[in-house]
Protein backbone atom coordinates (compact mmCIF):
# COMPACT_ATOMS: atom_id res chain seq x y z
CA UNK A 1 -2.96 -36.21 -5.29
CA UNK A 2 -0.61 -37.41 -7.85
CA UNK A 3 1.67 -40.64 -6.51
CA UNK A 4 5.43 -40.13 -6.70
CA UNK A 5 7.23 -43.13 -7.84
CA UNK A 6 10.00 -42.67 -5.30
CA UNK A 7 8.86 -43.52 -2.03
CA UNK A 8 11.48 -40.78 -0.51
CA UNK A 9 9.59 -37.84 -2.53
CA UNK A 10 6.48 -39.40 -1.77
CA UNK A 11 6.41 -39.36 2.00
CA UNK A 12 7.98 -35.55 1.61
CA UNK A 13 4.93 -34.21 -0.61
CA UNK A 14 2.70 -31.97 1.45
CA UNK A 15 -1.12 -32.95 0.93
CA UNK A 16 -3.49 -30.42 -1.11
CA UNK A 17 -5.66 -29.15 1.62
CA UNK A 18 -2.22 -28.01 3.42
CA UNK A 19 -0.35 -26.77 0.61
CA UNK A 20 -3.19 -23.99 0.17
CA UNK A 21 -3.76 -23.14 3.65
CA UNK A 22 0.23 -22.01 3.39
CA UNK A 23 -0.01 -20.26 0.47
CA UNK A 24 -2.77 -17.51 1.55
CA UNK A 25 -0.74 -17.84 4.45
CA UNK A 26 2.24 -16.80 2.90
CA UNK A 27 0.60 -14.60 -0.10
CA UNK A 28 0.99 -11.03 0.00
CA UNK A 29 -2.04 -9.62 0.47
CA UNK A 30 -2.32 -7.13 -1.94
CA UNK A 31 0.04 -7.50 -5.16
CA UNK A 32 -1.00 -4.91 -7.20
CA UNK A 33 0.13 -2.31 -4.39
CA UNK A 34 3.32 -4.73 -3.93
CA UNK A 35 4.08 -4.49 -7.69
CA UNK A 36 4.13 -0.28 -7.45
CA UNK A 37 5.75 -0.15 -4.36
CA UNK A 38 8.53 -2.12 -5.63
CA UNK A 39 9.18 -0.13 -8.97
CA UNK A 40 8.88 3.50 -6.98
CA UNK A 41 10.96 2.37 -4.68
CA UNK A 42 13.67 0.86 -7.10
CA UNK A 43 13.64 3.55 -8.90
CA UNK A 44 14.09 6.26 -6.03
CA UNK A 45 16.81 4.04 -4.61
CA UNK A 46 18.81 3.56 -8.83
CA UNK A 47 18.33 7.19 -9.45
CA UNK A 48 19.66 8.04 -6.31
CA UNK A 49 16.76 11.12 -6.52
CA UNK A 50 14.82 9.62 -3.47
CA UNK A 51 14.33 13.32 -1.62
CA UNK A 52 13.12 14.42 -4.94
CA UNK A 53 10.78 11.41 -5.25
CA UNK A 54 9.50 11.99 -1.62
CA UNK A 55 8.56 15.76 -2.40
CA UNK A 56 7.05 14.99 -5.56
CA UNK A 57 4.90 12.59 -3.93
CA UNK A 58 4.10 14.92 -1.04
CA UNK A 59 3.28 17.61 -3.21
CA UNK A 60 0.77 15.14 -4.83
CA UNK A 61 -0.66 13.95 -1.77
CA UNK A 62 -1.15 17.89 -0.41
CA UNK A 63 -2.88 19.20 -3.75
CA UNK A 64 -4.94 16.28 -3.37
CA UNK A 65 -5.61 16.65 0.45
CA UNK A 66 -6.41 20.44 -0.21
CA UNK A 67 -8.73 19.71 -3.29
CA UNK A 68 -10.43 17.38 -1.42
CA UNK A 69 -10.58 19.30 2.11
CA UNK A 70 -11.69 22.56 0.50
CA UNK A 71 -14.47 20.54 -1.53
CA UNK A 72 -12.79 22.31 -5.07
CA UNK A 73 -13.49 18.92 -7.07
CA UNK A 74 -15.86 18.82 -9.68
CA UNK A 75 -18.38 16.03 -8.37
CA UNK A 76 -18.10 12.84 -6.20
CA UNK A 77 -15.89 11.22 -9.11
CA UNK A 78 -13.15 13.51 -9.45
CA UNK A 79 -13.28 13.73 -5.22
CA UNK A 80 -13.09 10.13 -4.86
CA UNK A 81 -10.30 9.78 -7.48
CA UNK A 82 -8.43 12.24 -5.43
CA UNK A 83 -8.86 10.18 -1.72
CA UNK A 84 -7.17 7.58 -3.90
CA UNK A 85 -4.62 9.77 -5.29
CA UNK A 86 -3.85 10.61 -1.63
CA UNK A 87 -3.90 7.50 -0.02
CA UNK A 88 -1.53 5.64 -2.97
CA UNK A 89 0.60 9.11 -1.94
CA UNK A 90 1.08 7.89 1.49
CA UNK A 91 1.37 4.30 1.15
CA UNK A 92 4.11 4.62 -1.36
CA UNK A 93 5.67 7.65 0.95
CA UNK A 94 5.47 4.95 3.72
CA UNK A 95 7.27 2.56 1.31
CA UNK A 96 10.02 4.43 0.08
CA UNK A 97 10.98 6.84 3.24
CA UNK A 98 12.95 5.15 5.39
CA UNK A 99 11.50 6.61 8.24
CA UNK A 100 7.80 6.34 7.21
CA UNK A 101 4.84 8.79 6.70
CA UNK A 102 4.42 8.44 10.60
CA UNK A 103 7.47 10.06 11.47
CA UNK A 104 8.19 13.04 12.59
CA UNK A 105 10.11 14.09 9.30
CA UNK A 106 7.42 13.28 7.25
CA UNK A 107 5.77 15.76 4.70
CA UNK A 108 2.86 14.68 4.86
CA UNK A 109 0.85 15.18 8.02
CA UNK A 110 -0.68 11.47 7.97
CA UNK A 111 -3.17 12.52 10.92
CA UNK A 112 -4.74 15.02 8.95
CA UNK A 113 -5.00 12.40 6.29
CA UNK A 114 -6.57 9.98 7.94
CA UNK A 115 -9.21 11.57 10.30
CA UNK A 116 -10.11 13.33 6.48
CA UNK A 117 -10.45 9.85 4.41
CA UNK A 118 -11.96 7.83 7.37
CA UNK A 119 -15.40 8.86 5.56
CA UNK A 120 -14.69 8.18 2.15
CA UNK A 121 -14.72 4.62 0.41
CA UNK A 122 -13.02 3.00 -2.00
CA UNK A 123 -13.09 -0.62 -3.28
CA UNK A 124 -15.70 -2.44 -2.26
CA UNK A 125 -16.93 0.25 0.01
CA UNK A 126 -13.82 0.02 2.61
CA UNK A 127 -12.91 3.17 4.31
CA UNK A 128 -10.23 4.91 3.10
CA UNK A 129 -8.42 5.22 5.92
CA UNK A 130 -8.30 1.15 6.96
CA UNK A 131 -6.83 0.72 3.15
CA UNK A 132 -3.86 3.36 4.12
CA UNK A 133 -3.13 1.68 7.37
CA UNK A 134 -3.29 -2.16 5.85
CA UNK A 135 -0.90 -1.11 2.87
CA UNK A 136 1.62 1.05 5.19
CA UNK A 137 4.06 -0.64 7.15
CA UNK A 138 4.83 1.97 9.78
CA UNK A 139 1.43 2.23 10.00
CA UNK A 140 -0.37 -1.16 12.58
């Protein structure tokens, strides 16, 4: 640790070992989903078009739910592709509706959606299904 020349800094620093337990602490845990949340969400909210964005996404997130449910894909790839089509659906749905994919007045039947992706993977071989829930905040 680097000495501060003023003894009133110096005796505010917080040591090394602390200073990273707080920030994983206070990290977001994913910021890649953060990032795209944020942008659909601004722009829903700027181009005042956010029922439009919601059906858009919902339509997404049923072709893919469909494709997937009636096994129509071409091969594990283009399946796989399409549980994460549908579960980036319903996390940014989550994000953006103010009531949530949960709700009642959601579009997209998150039940359904979940009891179909709990047996698929994605990264690192987690279930699809634990990925929806940790990303969606209506969602514990």
């Amino acid at each position: 640790m680097v000495k501060s020349q003023d003894d009133g800094i110096a005796s505010n620093v917080i040591p090394h070992e602390v200073s990273n337990q707080m920030s994983l602490f206070y990290a977001y845990h994913n910021p890649m989903v953060k990032t795209v949340v944020d942008s659909a969400s601004q722009f829903a909210k700027d181009s005042r078009n956010e029922p439009l964005v919601l059906d858009c996404i919902s339509a997404l997130a049923a072709g893919s739910f469909n494709t997937v449910k009636q096994g129509k894909s071409d091969g594990p790839e283009s399946e796989r592709l399409c549980v994460l089509v549908l579960a980036t659906c319903c996390i940014l749905y989550d994000w953006i509706s103010p009531q949530g994919v949960g709700s009642a007045q959601s579009s997209i039947d998150i039940k359904a959606v979940l009891d179909m992706v709990s047996e698929h993977t994605l990264a690192d071989n987690t279930p699809a299904d634990k990925v929806v829930r940790a990303n969606c905040r209506t969602l514990r």
